[in-house]
mmCIF file of C-alpha atoms in Angstrom:
data_model
loop_
_atom_site.group_PDB
_atom_site.id
_atom_site.type_symbol
_atom_site.label_atom_id
_atom_site.label_comp_id
_atom_site.label_asym_id
_atom_site.label_seq_id
_atom_site.Cartn_x
_atom_site.Cartn_y
_atom_site.Cartn_z
ATOM 1 C CA MET M 210 43.455 21.838 -41.169
ATOM 2 C CA SER M 211 42.430 18.046 -40.746
ATOM 3 C CA ASP M 212 44.618 15.039 -38.505
ATOM 4 C CA SER M 213 45.837 14.593 -41.876
ATOM 5 C CA GLU M 214 47.344 17.550 -43.274
ATOM 6 C CA ARG M 215 48.757 18.502 -39.177
ATOM 7 C CA PRO M 216 52.193 18.084 -37.587
ATOM 8 C CA GLY M 217 52.383 14.577 -35.089
ATOM 9 C CA TRP M 218 52.655 16.514 -32.068
ATOM 10 C CA ALA M 219 50.147 19.001 -33.018
ATOM 11 C CA VAL M 220 47.371 15.919 -33.502
ATOM 12 C CA ARG M 221 48.677 14.605 -30.085
ATOM 13 C CA LEU M 222 48.033 18.178 -28.008
ATOM 14 C CA ARG M 223 44.273 18.150 -28.780
ATOM 15 C CA ALA M 224 43.278 14.545 -28.321
ATOM 16 C CA GLU M 225 45.401 14.446 -25.142
ATOM 17 C CA ARG M 226 43.453 17.382 -23.467
ATOM 18 C CA GLU M 227 39.749 16.577 -25.196
ATOM 19 C CA ALA M 228 39.995 13.379 -23.383
ATOM 20 C CA ARG M 229 40.808 14.989 -19.935
ATOM 21 C CA GLY M 230 37.186 17.389 -20.501
ATOM 22 C CA TRP M 231 39.312 20.316 -20.515
ATOM 23 C CA ASN M 232 38.628 23.420 -22.757
ATOM 24 C CA LYS M 233 41.273 26.151 -24.015
ATOM 25 C CA ARG M 234 40.824 27.851 -21.556
ATOM 26 C CA GLU M 235 41.235 25.299 -18.156
ATOM 27 C CA MET M 236 44.089 23.918 -21.002
ATOM 28 C CA ALA M 237 45.704 27.639 -20.321
ATOM 29 C CA ARG M 238 45.207 27.492 -16.820
ATOM 30 C CA ARG M 239 47.104 23.821 -16.458
ATOM 31 C CA LEU M 240 50.325 24.975 -18.139
ATOM 32 C CA LEU M 241 50.832 27.747 -16.189
ATOM 33 C CA ARG M 242 50.610 26.249 -13.170
ATOM 34 C CA ALA M 243 52.242 24.065 -14.645
ATOM 35 C CA ALA M 244 54.887 25.530 -15.271
ATOM 36 C CA GLY M 245 55.206 28.006 -12.066
ATOM 37 C CA HIS M 246 54.210 31.145 -13.380
ATOM 38 C CA ALA M 247 52.864 33.397 -11.128
ATOM 39 C CA TYR M 248 51.427 35.856 -13.737
ATOM 40 C CA GLY M 249 50.124 35.513 -17.203
ATOM 41 C CA SER M 250 47.986 35.993 -19.546
ATOM 42 C CA LEU M 251 44.922 33.566 -20.158
ATOM 43 C CA ASP M 252 43.717 35.247 -23.333
ATOM 44 C CA SER M 253 46.830 34.912 -24.608
ATOM 45 C CA LEU M 254 47.449 31.611 -24.101
ATOM 46 C CA THR M 255 44.334 30.139 -25.243
ATOM 47 C CA ARG M 256 45.530 32.133 -28.102
ATOM 48 C CA GLN M 257 48.146 30.531 -28.411
ATOM 49 C CA ILE M 258 47.032 26.724 -27.559
ATOM 50 C CA ARG M 259 44.693 26.918 -30.898
ATOM 51 C CA ASP M 260 47.529 28.015 -33.126
ATOM 52 C CA TRP M 261 49.496 25.306 -31.560
ATOM 53 C CA GLU M 262 46.574 22.858 -32.026
ATOM 54 C CA ASN M 263 46.629 23.729 -36.003
ATOM 55 C CA GLY M 264 50.268 23.129 -35.868
ATOM 56 C CA ARG M 265 50.960 26.814 -37.069
ATOM 57 C CA HIS M 266 54.262 26.818 -34.476
ATOM 58 C CA PHE M 267 55.862 24.485 -31.856
ATOM 59 C CA PRO M 268 55.724 24.816 -27.679
ATOM 60 C CA ARG M 269 59.129 25.029 -27.370
ATOM 61 C CA ASP M 270 58.942 27.752 -24.446
ATOM 62 C CA TRP M 271 55.409 24.870 -23.531
ATOM 63 C CA ALA M 272 56.823 21.751 -23.977
ATOM 64 C CA GLY M 273 57.468 20.832 -20.661
ATOM 65 C CA ALA M 274 54.778 22.630 -18.960
ATOM 66 C CA TYR M 275 52.030 19.853 -21.566
ATOM 67 C CA ALA M 276 54.237 16.926 -20.208
ATOM 68 C CA THR M 277 53.640 18.227 -17.126
ATOM 69 C CA ALA M 278 50.096 19.043 -17.532
ATOM 70 C CA PHE M 279 49.322 15.353 -19.051
ATOM 71 C CA GLY M 280 51.491 13.775 -17.514
ATOM 72 C CA VAL M 281 53.478 11.502 -20.007
ATOM 73 C CA PRO M 282 56.782 12.386 -20.772
ATOM 74 C CA GLU M 283 57.602 14.396 -23.469
ATOM 75 C CA ALA M 284 59.804 12.594 -25.612
ATOM 76 C CA ALA M 285 56.507 10.604 -26.386
ATOM 77 C CA LEU M 286 54.263 13.941 -26.132
ATOM 78 C CA PHE M 287 56.191 15.566 -29.072
ATOM 79 C CA LEU M 288 58.675 12.392 -30.558
ATOM 80 C CA ARG M 289 61.682 14.528 -29.284
ATOM 81 C CA PRO M 290 64.957 12.693 -29.112
ATOM 82 C CA ALA M 291 66.022 12.674 -25.666
ATOM 83 C CA MET M 292 68.679 14.870 -27.015
ATOM 84 C CA ALA M 293 69.155 16.650 -23.180
ATOM 85 C CA GLU M 294 71.140 13.171 -22.094
ATOM 86 C CA LEU M 295 73.024 13.104 -25.411
ATOM 87 C CA PRO M 296 73.349 8.973 -26.114
ATOM 88 C CA ASP M 297 76.590 7.749 -27.404
ATOM 89 C CA ALA M 298 77.995 8.340 -30.134
ATOM 90 C CA ALA M 299 76.891 4.821 -32.477
ATOM 91 C CA ASP M 300 73.449 5.549 -31.034
ATOM 92 C CA PHE M 301 73.361 9.887 -31.899
ATOM 93 C CA ASP M 302 73.967 8.536 -35.064
ATOM 94 C CA ASP M 303 71.062 6.058 -35.774
ATOM 95 C CA GLU M 304 68.921 8.963 -34.162
ATOM 96 C CA LEU M 305 70.429 11.248 -37.648
ATOM 97 C CA GLU M 306 69.518 7.883 -39.800
ATOM 98 C CA ALA M 307 66.061 7.684 -39.205
ATOM 99 C CA LEU M 308 65.627 11.193 -39.233
ATOM 100 C CA GLU M 309 67.150 11.299 -43.137
ATOM 101 C CA LEU M 310 64.634 7.460 -43.415
ATOM 102 C CA ALA M 311 61.740 9.045 -42.646
ATOM 103 C CA ARG M 312 62.407 11.767 -44.717
ATOM 104 C CA ARG M 313 62.805 10.540 -47.411
ATOM 105 C CA ALA M 314 59.346 8.164 -46.869
ATOM 106 C CA ALA M 315 57.589 11.389 -47.495
ATOM 107 C CA ALA M 316 59.505 11.904 -50.482
ATOM 108 C CA SER M 317 60.295 15.014 -49.395
ATOM 109 C CA ASP M 318 63.613 16.688 -50.128
ATOM 110 C CA VAL M 319 63.396 19.114 -46.276
ATOM 111 C CA GLY M 320 59.778 18.331 -44.884
ATOM 112 C CA ALA M 321 57.728 19.900 -42.041
ATOM 113 C CA GLU M 322 58.834 17.579 -39.975
ATOM 114 C CA THR M 323 62.783 17.602 -41.252
ATOM 115 C CA LEU M 324 63.075 20.528 -39.366
ATOM 116 C CA GLU M 325 60.899 20.724 -36.129
ATOM 117 C CA VAL M 326 62.512 17.920 -35.207
ATOM 118 C CA LEU M 327 66.655 19.655 -36.138
ATOM 119 C CA GLU M 328 64.588 22.617 -34.096
ATOM 120 C CA MET M 329 64.389 20.431 -31.650
ATOM 121 C CA VAL M 330 67.370 19.310 -31.612
ATOM 122 C CA VAL M 331 68.841 22.869 -31.052
ATOM 123 C CA ASP M 332 66.985 22.587 -27.734
ATOM 124 C CA GLU M 333 67.991 19.717 -26.588
ATOM 125 C CA PHE M 334 71.892 20.602 -27.774
ATOM 126 C CA ALA M 335 70.961 24.487 -25.548
ATOM 127 C CA ILE M 336 69.347 22.735 -22.560
ATOM 128 C CA ALA M 337 73.125 19.825 -22.503
ATOM 129 C CA TYR M 338 75.191 22.253 -22.928
ATOM 130 C CA PRO M 339 75.697 23.467 -19.580
ATOM 131 C CA GLY M 340 76.598 19.761 -17.711
ATOM 132 C CA THR M 341 78.324 18.345 -20.823
ATOM 133 C CA PRO M 342 82.022 18.400 -21.959
ATOM 134 C CA PRO M 343 82.756 20.794 -24.567
ATOM 135 C CA ALA M 344 84.241 18.483 -26.273
ATOM 136 C CA GLU M 345 81.837 16.332 -26.238
ATOM 137 C CA LEU M 346 79.608 18.136 -26.976
ATOM 138 C CA LEU M 347 80.968 19.185 -29.941
ATOM 139 C CA ARG M 348 81.064 16.208 -31.669
ATOM 140 C CA ARG M 349 77.518 15.570 -32.018
ATOM 141 C CA VAL M 350 76.714 19.749 -32.820
ATOM 142 C CA ARG M 351 79.369 19.040 -35.492
ATOM 143 C CA ARG M 352 77.322 15.382 -36.867
ATOM 144 C CA THR M 353 73.904 17.834 -37.293
ATOM 145 C CA LEU M 354 75.677 20.656 -38.973
ATOM 146 C CA SER M 355 76.832 18.833 -41.541
ATOM 147 C CA TYR M 356 73.505 16.864 -41.995
ATOM 148 C CA VAL M 357 71.682 19.923 -41.809
ATOM 149 C CA MET M 358 74.551 21.502 -44.575
ATOM 150 C CA GLN M 359 73.196 18.601 -46.757
ATOM 151 C CA LEU M 360 69.842 19.361 -47.348
ATOM 152 C CA LEU M 361 71.051 23.296 -47.637
ATOM 153 C CA ASP M 362 72.114 21.407 -50.577
ATOM 154 C CA GLY M 363 68.736 20.214 -52.108
ATOM 155 C CA ARG M 364 65.232 21.190 -53.384
ATOM 156 C CA LYS M 365 63.526 23.305 -51.318
ATOM 157 C CA THR M 366 60.738 26.301 -50.237
ATOM 158 C CA LEU M 367 62.127 29.751 -49.328
ATOM 159 C CA THR M 368 60.003 29.488 -46.029
ATOM 160 C CA GLU M 369 62.406 25.406 -45.300
ATOM 161 C CA HIS M 370 65.782 27.057 -46.802
ATOM 162 C CA ARG M 371 65.404 30.413 -44.299
ATOM 163 C CA ARG M 372 64.557 27.379 -41.357
ATOM 164 C CA LEU M 373 66.952 25.564 -42.520
ATOM 165 C CA LEU M 374 69.864 28.315 -41.744
ATOM 166 C CA VAL M 375 67.883 29.438 -39.230
ATOM 167 C CA VAL M 376 68.750 25.942 -37.790
ATOM 168 C CA GLY M 377 72.683 26.740 -38.427
ATOM 169 C CA GLY M 378 72.912 29.569 -37.720
ATOM 170 C CA TRP M 379 72.220 28.350 -33.805
ATOM 171 C CA LEU M 380 74.358 25.082 -34.149
ATOM 172 C CA SER M 381 76.734 26.851 -35.546
ATOM 173 C CA LEU M 382 77.103 29.810 -33.008
ATOM 174 C CA LEU M 383 76.896 26.550 -29.912
ATOM 175 C CA ALA M 384 79.270 25.021 -31.952
ATOM 176 C CA ALA M 385 81.996 27.829 -32.498
ATOM 177 C CA THR M 386 80.762 28.364 -27.649
ATOM 178 C CA CYS M 387 82.243 24.760 -27.016
ATOM 179 C CA HIS M 388 85.221 25.840 -29.435
ATOM 180 C CA THR M 389 85.431 28.413 -27.071
ATOM 181 C CA ASP M 390 85.490 26.742 -23.882
ATOM 182 C CA LEU M 391 87.542 24.210 -25.040
ATOM 183 C CA HIS M 392 90.263 27.509 -25.992
ATOM 184 C CA GLN M 393 90.590 26.389 -29.318
ATOM 185 C CA ARG M 394 90.318 30.013 -31.155
ATOM 186 C CA SER M 395 90.895 28.998 -34.856
ATOM 187 C CA ALA M 396 87.816 26.679 -34.913
ATOM 188 C CA ALA M 397 85.300 29.405 -32.921
ATOM 189 C CA THR M 398 86.418 32.805 -34.929
ATOM 190 C CA ALA M 399 85.420 30.670 -37.859
ATOM 191 C CA ARG M 400 81.724 28.912 -36.336
ATOM 192 C CA LEU M 401 81.129 32.373 -35.536
ATOM 193 C CA ARG M 402 81.280 34.097 -38.518
ATOM 194 C CA ALA M 403 79.491 31.089 -40.566
ATOM 195 C CA ALA M 404 76.304 31.583 -37.557
ATOM 196 C CA ALA M 405 77.222 35.961 -38.498
ATOM 197 C CA GLN M 406 76.180 35.383 -41.943
ATOM 198 C CA MET M 407 73.534 32.782 -41.585
ATOM 199 C CA ALA M 408 72.075 35.066 -39.253
ATOM 200 C CA GLU M 409 72.779 38.175 -41.725
ATOM 201 C CA HIS M 410 70.761 35.116 -45.040
ATOM 202 C CA ALA M 411 67.859 34.384 -42.382
ATOM 203 C CA ASP M 412 67.410 37.757 -40.965
ATOM 204 C CA HIS M 413 67.368 36.447 -37.675
ATOM 205 C CA PRO M 414 69.310 39.700 -35.416
ATOM 206 C CA GLU M 415 68.961 37.445 -32.037
ATOM 207 C CA ILE M 416 71.736 34.829 -33.298
ATOM 208 C CA ALA M 417 73.569 37.957 -35.497
ATOM 209 C CA ALA M 418 73.659 39.511 -31.643
ATOM 210 C CA TRP M 419 74.225 35.839 -29.845
ATOM 211 C CA CYS M 420 77.083 35.831 -32.229
ATOM 212 C CA LEU M 421 78.973 39.620 -30.800
ATOM 213 C CA GLU M 422 77.936 38.937 -27.483
ATOM 214 C CA THR M 423 80.131 35.623 -27.419
ATOM 215 C CA GLU M 424 82.828 37.540 -29.724
ATOM 216 C CA ALA M 425 82.813 39.724 -26.225
ATOM 217 C CA TRP M 426 83.043 37.131 -23.658
ATOM 218 C CA ARG M 427 85.914 36.321 -26.032
ATOM 219 C CA ALA M 428 87.836 39.678 -25.948
ATOM 220 C CA LEU M 429 86.873 39.798 -21.831
ATOM 221 C CA THR M 430 88.227 36.150 -21.064
ATOM 222 C CA ASP M 431 91.227 37.686 -23.330
ATOM 223 C CA GLY M 432 91.766 40.850 -20.850
ATOM 224 C CA ASP M 433 90.524 43.347 -24.052
ATOM 225 C CA TYR M 434 87.778 44.815 -21.805
ATOM 226 C CA GLN M 435 87.550 47.464 -23.129
ATOM 227 C CA ARG M 436 86.954 45.947 -26.694
ATOM 228 C CA ALA M 437 84.126 43.205 -24.636
ATOM 229 C CA VAL M 438 82.507 46.857 -23.804
ATOM 230 C CA THR M 439 82.147 47.686 -27.281
ATOM 231 C CA LEU M 440 80.937 44.442 -28.810
ATOM 232 C CA SER M 441 78.008 44.157 -26.071
ATOM 233 C CA LYS M 442 76.658 47.622 -26.884
ATOM 234 C CA GLY M 443 77.099 46.187 -30.725
ATOM 235 C CA ALA M 444 74.937 43.412 -29.414
ATOM 236 C CA GLN M 445 72.321 45.319 -27.884
ATOM 237 C CA THR M 446 72.108 47.018 -30.438
ATOM 238 C CA VAL M 447 71.207 44.043 -32.391
ATOM 239 C CA ALA M 448 69.259 42.296 -30.483
ATOM 240 C CA PRO M 449 65.206 42.374 -30.946
ATOM 241 C CA LYS M 450 64.938 44.065 -27.125
ATOM 242 C CA SER M 451 62.220 41.985 -26.043
ATOM 243 C CA SER M 452 65.426 39.018 -26.278
ATOM 244 C CA SER M 453 67.234 36.707 -24.594
ATOM 245 C CA ALA M 454 70.279 37.731 -26.552
ATOM 246 C CA TYR M 455 69.663 41.481 -25.273
ATOM 247 C CA VAL M 456 69.497 40.901 -21.511
ATOM 248 C CA GLN M 457 72.404 38.492 -22.010
ATOM 249 C CA ALA M 458 74.633 41.882 -23.930
ATOM 250 C CA THR M 459 73.590 43.891 -21.364
ATOM 251 C CA ALA M 460 75.105 42.090 -18.674
ATOM 252 C CA GLN M 461 78.827 41.280 -20.664
ATOM 253 C CA GLU M 462 78.222 45.097 -20.697
ATOM 254 C CA GLY M 463 78.869 45.024 -17.140
ATOM 255 C CA ARG M 464 80.913 42.894 -16.601
ATOM 256 C CA ALA M 465 83.383 44.067 -18.967
ATOM 257 C CA TRP M 466 82.801 47.487 -16.723
ATOM 258 C CA ALA M 467 83.738 45.663 -13.692
ATOM 259 C CA ARG M 468 86.996 44.797 -15.357
ATOM 260 C CA LEU M 469 87.658 47.753 -15.979
ATOM 261 C CA GLY M 470 86.791 49.081 -12.667
ATOM 262 C CA ALA M 471 84.804 52.016 -13.597
ATOM 263 C CA ARG M 472 82.420 51.303 -10.588
ATOM 264 C CA PRO M 473 79.969 53.984 -11.728
ATOM 265 C CA GLU M 474 78.969 51.837 -15.645
ATOM 266 C CA THR M 475 79.239 48.825 -12.984
ATOM 267 C CA HIS M 476 76.363 49.641 -11.344
ATOM 268 C CA LYS M 477 74.431 51.259 -13.966
ATOM 269 C CA SER M 478 74.514 48.123 -16.719
ATOM 270 C CA LEU M 479 73.134 45.891 -13.183
ATOM 271 C CA ASP M 480 70.334 48.087 -12.430
ATOM 272 C CA ARG M 481 69.727 47.603 -15.918
ATOM 273 C CA VAL M 482 69.722 43.734 -16.114
ATOM 274 C CA ALA M 483 67.655 43.686 -13.021
ATOM 275 C CA ARG M 484 64.902 45.453 -14.388
ATOM 276 C CA LEU M 485 65.163 43.899 -17.327
ATOM 277 C CA VAL M 486 65.213 39.895 -15.090
ATOM 278 C CA GLU M 487 62.509 41.439 -13.087
ATOM 279 C CA PRO M 488 59.168 40.621 -15.236
ATOM 280 C CA LEU M 489 60.585 37.016 -17.006
ATOM 281 C CA PRO M 490 58.951 34.095 -15.622
ATOM 282 C CA MET M 491 61.029 31.214 -14.812
ATOM 283 C CA PRO M 492 61.296 29.005 -17.392
ATOM 284 C CA ASP M 493 60.370 25.240 -18.324
ATOM 285 C CA ARG M 494 64.025 23.985 -19.178
ATOM 286 C CA PRO M 495 66.016 27.336 -17.383
ATOM 287 C CA GLU M 496 69.449 25.265 -17.892
ATOM 288 C CA HIS M 497 68.721 26.181 -21.812
ATOM 289 C CA HIS M 498 71.977 28.243 -22.781
ATOM 290 C CA TYR M 499 70.489 31.145 -24.921
ATOM 291 C CA ARG M 500 67.171 31.458 -22.222
ATOM 292 C CA TYR M 501 67.251 33.833 -19.387
ATOM 293 C CA ASP M 502 66.076 33.788 -16.598
ATOM 294 C CA PRO M 503 66.672 35.468 -13.346
ATOM 295 C CA ALA M 504 68.419 33.174 -11.502
ATOM 296 C CA LYS M 505 70.602 33.824 -14.357
ATOM 297 C CA GLY M 506 70.462 37.966 -12.815
ATOM 298 C CA ASP M 507 71.627 36.561 -9.740
ATOM 299 C CA ALA M 508 74.785 34.679 -10.774
ATOM 300 C CA TYR M 509 76.099 36.883 -13.000
ATOM 301 C CA ALA M 510 75.331 40.122 -10.036
ATOM 302 C CA ALA M 511 77.817 37.341 -8.037
ATOM 303 C CA THR M 512 80.447 37.707 -11.158
ATOM 304 C CA THR M 513 80.347 40.974 -11.521
ATOM 305 C CA LEU M 514 80.240 42.770 -7.990
ATOM 306 C CA SER M 515 83.041 39.742 -6.940
ATOM 307 C CA TRP M 516 84.921 41.240 -10.600
ATOM 308 C CA LEU M 517 84.796 45.077 -9.063
ATOM 309 C CA GLY M 518 86.089 44.306 -5.200
ATOM 310 C CA ASP M 519 82.585 44.728 -3.973
ATOM 311 C CA PRO M 520 81.784 43.442 -0.773
ATOM 312 C CA SER M 521 78.112 42.855 -1.687
ATOM 313 C CA ALA M 522 79.084 40.031 -3.842
ATOM 314 C CA GLU M 523 79.194 37.892 -1.546
ATOM 315 C CA PRO M 524 75.810 37.384 0.045
ATOM 316 C CA TYR M 525 74.906 37.124 -3.509
ATOM 317 C CA ALA M 526 77.550 34.192 -4.867
ATOM 318 C CA ARG M 527 75.740 32.952 -1.529
ATOM 319 C CA ARG M 528 72.196 32.544 -3.095
ATOM 320 C CA VAL M 529 73.647 31.379 -6.355
ATOM 321 C CA LEU M 530 75.382 28.744 -5.032
ATOM 322 C CA ALA M 531 72.363 27.662 -2.585
ATOM 323 C CA ARG M 532 70.315 27.821 -5.183
ATOM 324 C CA LEU M 533 71.853 25.422 -7.948
ATOM 325 C CA GLU M 534 72.628 22.581 -5.004
ATOM 326 C CA SER M 535 69.104 22.826 -4.420
ATOM 327 C CA ALA M 536 68.129 19.901 -5.725
ATOM 328 C CA GLU M 537 63.787 22.103 -5.423
ATOM 329 C CA GLU M 538 65.125 24.435 -8.082
ATOM 330 C CA GLY M 539 66.050 22.238 -11.255
ATOM 331 C CA PRO M 540 68.815 19.627 -12.569
ATOM 332 C CA PRO M 541 72.587 19.893 -11.494
ATOM 333 C CA ARG M 542 74.521 22.314 -13.875
ATOM 334 C CA PRO M 543 77.562 21.919 -12.137
ATOM 335 C CA ARG M 544 79.776 24.099 -13.913
ATOM 336 C CA ARG M 545 77.721 26.919 -12.836
ATOM 337 C CA ALA M 546 77.684 25.503 -9.232
ATOM 338 C CA ALA M 547 81.654 25.938 -9.821
ATOM 339 C CA SER M 548 81.953 28.955 -10.996
ATOM 340 C CA ALA M 549 79.380 29.806 -8.483
ATOM 341 C CA ARG M 550 82.120 28.940 -6.111
ATOM 342 C CA LEU M 551 84.850 31.065 -7.577
ATOM 343 C CA ASP M 552 82.385 34.326 -7.707
ATOM 344 C CA LEU M 553 81.948 33.799 -3.482
ATOM 345 C CA SER M 554 85.798 33.029 -3.011
ATOM 346 C CA LEU M 555 86.817 36.321 -4.081
ATOM 347 C CA ALA M 556 83.838 37.606 -2.674
ATOM 348 C CA LEU M 557 85.200 35.774 0.614
ATOM 349 C CA LEU M 558 89.364 37.337 -0.269
ATOM 350 C CA SER M 559 87.671 40.469 -0.663
ATOM 351 C CA ALA M 560 85.789 40.591 2.996
ATOM 352 C CA ASP M 561 88.988 39.239 4.814
ATOM 353 C CA GLN M 562 87.545 35.669 4.380
ATOM 354 C CA PRO M 563 90.290 33.884 3.244
ATOM 355 C CA ASP M 564 89.956 30.393 5.235
ATOM 356 C CA GLU M 565 85.889 29.348 3.180
ATOM 357 C CA ALA M 566 87.425 30.885 0.396
ATOM 358 C CA VAL M 567 90.671 28.137 -0.303
ATOM 359 C CA HIS M 568 88.642 25.832 0.618
ATOM 360 C CA LEU M 569 85.494 26.720 -2.268
ATOM 361 C CA THR M 570 88.939 27.365 -4.739
ATOM 362 C CA HIS M 571 90.307 24.110 -3.976
ATOM 363 C CA ALA M 572 86.028 22.933 -5.201
ATOM 364 C CA ALA M 573 86.038 24.023 -7.859
ATOM 365 C CA ILE M 574 89.518 22.932 -9.369
ATOM 366 C CA ALA M 575 88.398 20.124 -8.031
ATOM 367 C CA SER M 576 84.826 19.232 -9.077
ATOM 368 C CA GLY M 577 86.357 18.495 -12.791
ATOM 369 C CA VAL M 578 84.307 20.851 -14.504
ATOM 370 C CA LEU M 579 85.664 24.305 -15.338
ATOM 371 C CA VAL M 580 86.369 23.759 -18.590
ATOM 372 C CA PRO M 581 89.471 25.660 -20.142
ATOM 373 C CA SER M 582 88.389 29.038 -20.941
ATOM 374 C CA ASN M 583 87.378 29.595 -17.451
ATOM 375 C CA HIS M 584 90.543 27.789 -16.037
ATOM 376 C CA TRP M 585 92.038 32.325 -15.893
ATOM 377 C CA ARG M 586 89.033 32.668 -13.429
ATOM 378 C CA ALA M 587 90.584 29.981 -11.210
ATOM 379 C CA ALA M 588 94.203 31.076 -11.642
ATOM 380 C CA GLU M 589 92.655 34.688 -10.412
ATOM 381 C CA VAL M 590 91.640 33.346 -7.120
ATOM 382 C CA VAL M 591 94.992 31.112 -6.898
ATOM 383 C CA ALA M 592 97.159 34.462 -7.287
ATOM 384 C CA ALA M 593 94.850 36.667 -4.860
ATOM 385 C CA VAL M 594 95.681 33.198 -1.939
ATOM 386 C CA GLU M 595 99.486 33.745 -2.525
ATOM 387 C CA ALA M 596 99.206 37.584 -2.733
ATOM 388 C CA LEU M 597 98.162 37.282 1.136
ATOM 389 C CA ARG M 598 100.455 34.988 1.420
ATOM 390 C CA LEU M 599 98.567 32.705 3.558
ATOM 391 C CA PRO M 600 99.906 29.149 3.676
ATOM 392 C CA GLU M 601 97.486 27.222 1.696
ATOM 393 C CA ALA M 602 98.972 29.244 -1.143
ATOM 394 C CA ALA M 603 101.670 26.302 -2.101
ATOM 395 C CA GLU M 604 99.022 23.745 -2.121
ATOM 396 C CA LEU M 605 96.152 25.466 -4.070
ATOM 397 C CA ARG M 606 98.697 26.536 -6.565
ATOM 398 C CA GLU M 607 99.824 22.927 -7.364
ATOM 399 C CA ALA M 608 95.602 21.783 -8.245
ATOM 400 C CA TYR M 609 95.461 24.607 -10.042
ATOM 401 C CA ARG M 610 98.925 23.589 -11.681
ATOM 402 C CA GLY M 611 96.686 19.767 -11.489
ATOM 403 C CA LEU M 612 94.112 21.263 -13.520
ATOM 404 C CA ARG M 613 95.759 22.481 -16.089
ATOM 405 C CA THR M 614 97.840 19.154 -16.977
ATOM 406 C CA VAL M 615 94.011 17.252 -17.150
ATOM 407 C CA GLY M 616 92.126 21.031 -18.765
ATOM 408 C CA GLU M 617 93.048 20.752 -22.744
ATOM 409 C CA ALA M 618 95.758 21.806 -24.491
ATOM 410 C CA GLY M 619 96.539 25.299 -25.066
ATOM 411 C CA GLY M 620 95.141 27.055 -22.636
ATOM 412 C CA PRO M 621 95.417 30.113 -21.239
ATOM 413 C CA PRO M 622 97.915 31.082 -18.841
ATOM 414 C CA ALA M 623 98.022 31.375 -15.614
ATOM 415 C CA ILE M 624 97.882 34.030 -14.304
ATOM 416 C CA GLY M 625 100.421 34.969 -11.151
#
C-alpha cells in the first residue's frame, strides 16, 4: 500500500520508526517498555505494528506508548483532538466544524479519516469522564452524537455504516452514564435504549453488555439488588469473555450480592474478578471508563467488602486511596478518590474507628466531585455515624445537606 493510500497517522508511525533506525521488533520492545508491561509477546506485537503501519487498524491501546517511545506529543503524532482537556463549547464547536470541512474536502460522505477521528473522540471522552463534571461532558457528547446522526443519513459503505453505529453506540452509552450521574432517569433510559439498538444493528456485543451493566448499576443505586444481580449476570452472558465489560459485570454482581448480605456469593464474585484481573496489563490510559485495569479491581473489592461489613475492606480501601493520591500512579482521579474515602469510612466504622471515618467523610463531601448518583453513598455513612450517636454527627449531617443543596435537582432521597 502506497503512502497516499494509508492514513496520515500510519505514515507517521513508520516514518518515525525508520528515522530512528528501529526495525519492527525493536519497536515492539520499546512499546512494551513505554507501556510499563512486565510481559508481552514480541512476535504478536511485531505483527500488530505491521498492521498499524499499513493503516489496517488504529493502535488505540498503544497510542500513549507510541508517543512515549518516540518522545513526540500524542496529539502531534496522531493529530488527535485534545478532548481529554475538554475545551470550552466554542472551541469544541470549532473542532467539529474543522472535522466537517475535512470530510467535505475529501469528497466523501463519511471517509476513513472522519471515522478515525470520531473513534479517537470516543476514547478521549471516556478518558475525560472520571475527572469531568457530568453535565459538562454530556454537552460535548450530545454535540458529537448529533454530528454522527447527520453522517448516518448520508451515503456510505456497509463498513462505514457499522463503524458509525459503533461510535454512536459508545456515545449514547456514555451519555446514558452522564444522565445517570445527574440522576436524570428518563433521559438515561432513552440513551441506554438507543445504545442497545445501535449495538444490536452493529452486532457489537461489548456495547450491549455495557448497556446491561449500566442498568445493573442503576438498579443497585435504586436499592433493587436482586435485579442488579440478574442484570449483571445477563451482561456476563452477552459480553466477550476477554472484554472489560465481562470483568466489570462480574464485579457489579459482587457488589449487588454484598448489598443483599450474601457473603458466599459475594466472595465467589470477588475471587472470579481477581482471577480475571490478574493477567491484565496496566493500560497506558487507566482512567478510560470502559477499560478495566488491576487498580479498578482493588477499588471494587474495597467497595464490595465495605458494603458487606468485612474487616478486610480497610486495607483494600487504604491501598486504593493511597494509589489514587500518588503522583506516580497517573493523572489525578478526584471522583474515584472521593468514593474511596467513603469506602474507607464505612470500613473504619465497622472496625470501631469513627474519628478517622468522620474526617474522611467530611473530605469526600467537601471535595465537590461527588455526582448526584453517588450522594446516597455519603448519606449511608452519615446515617451510620448518627446511629453511633457521635457528637460529630450533627455537623456531618449539615455538610451532607449542603451537598444536596448544591447538587443537581432530582437526586436520590437521603438515607436515615
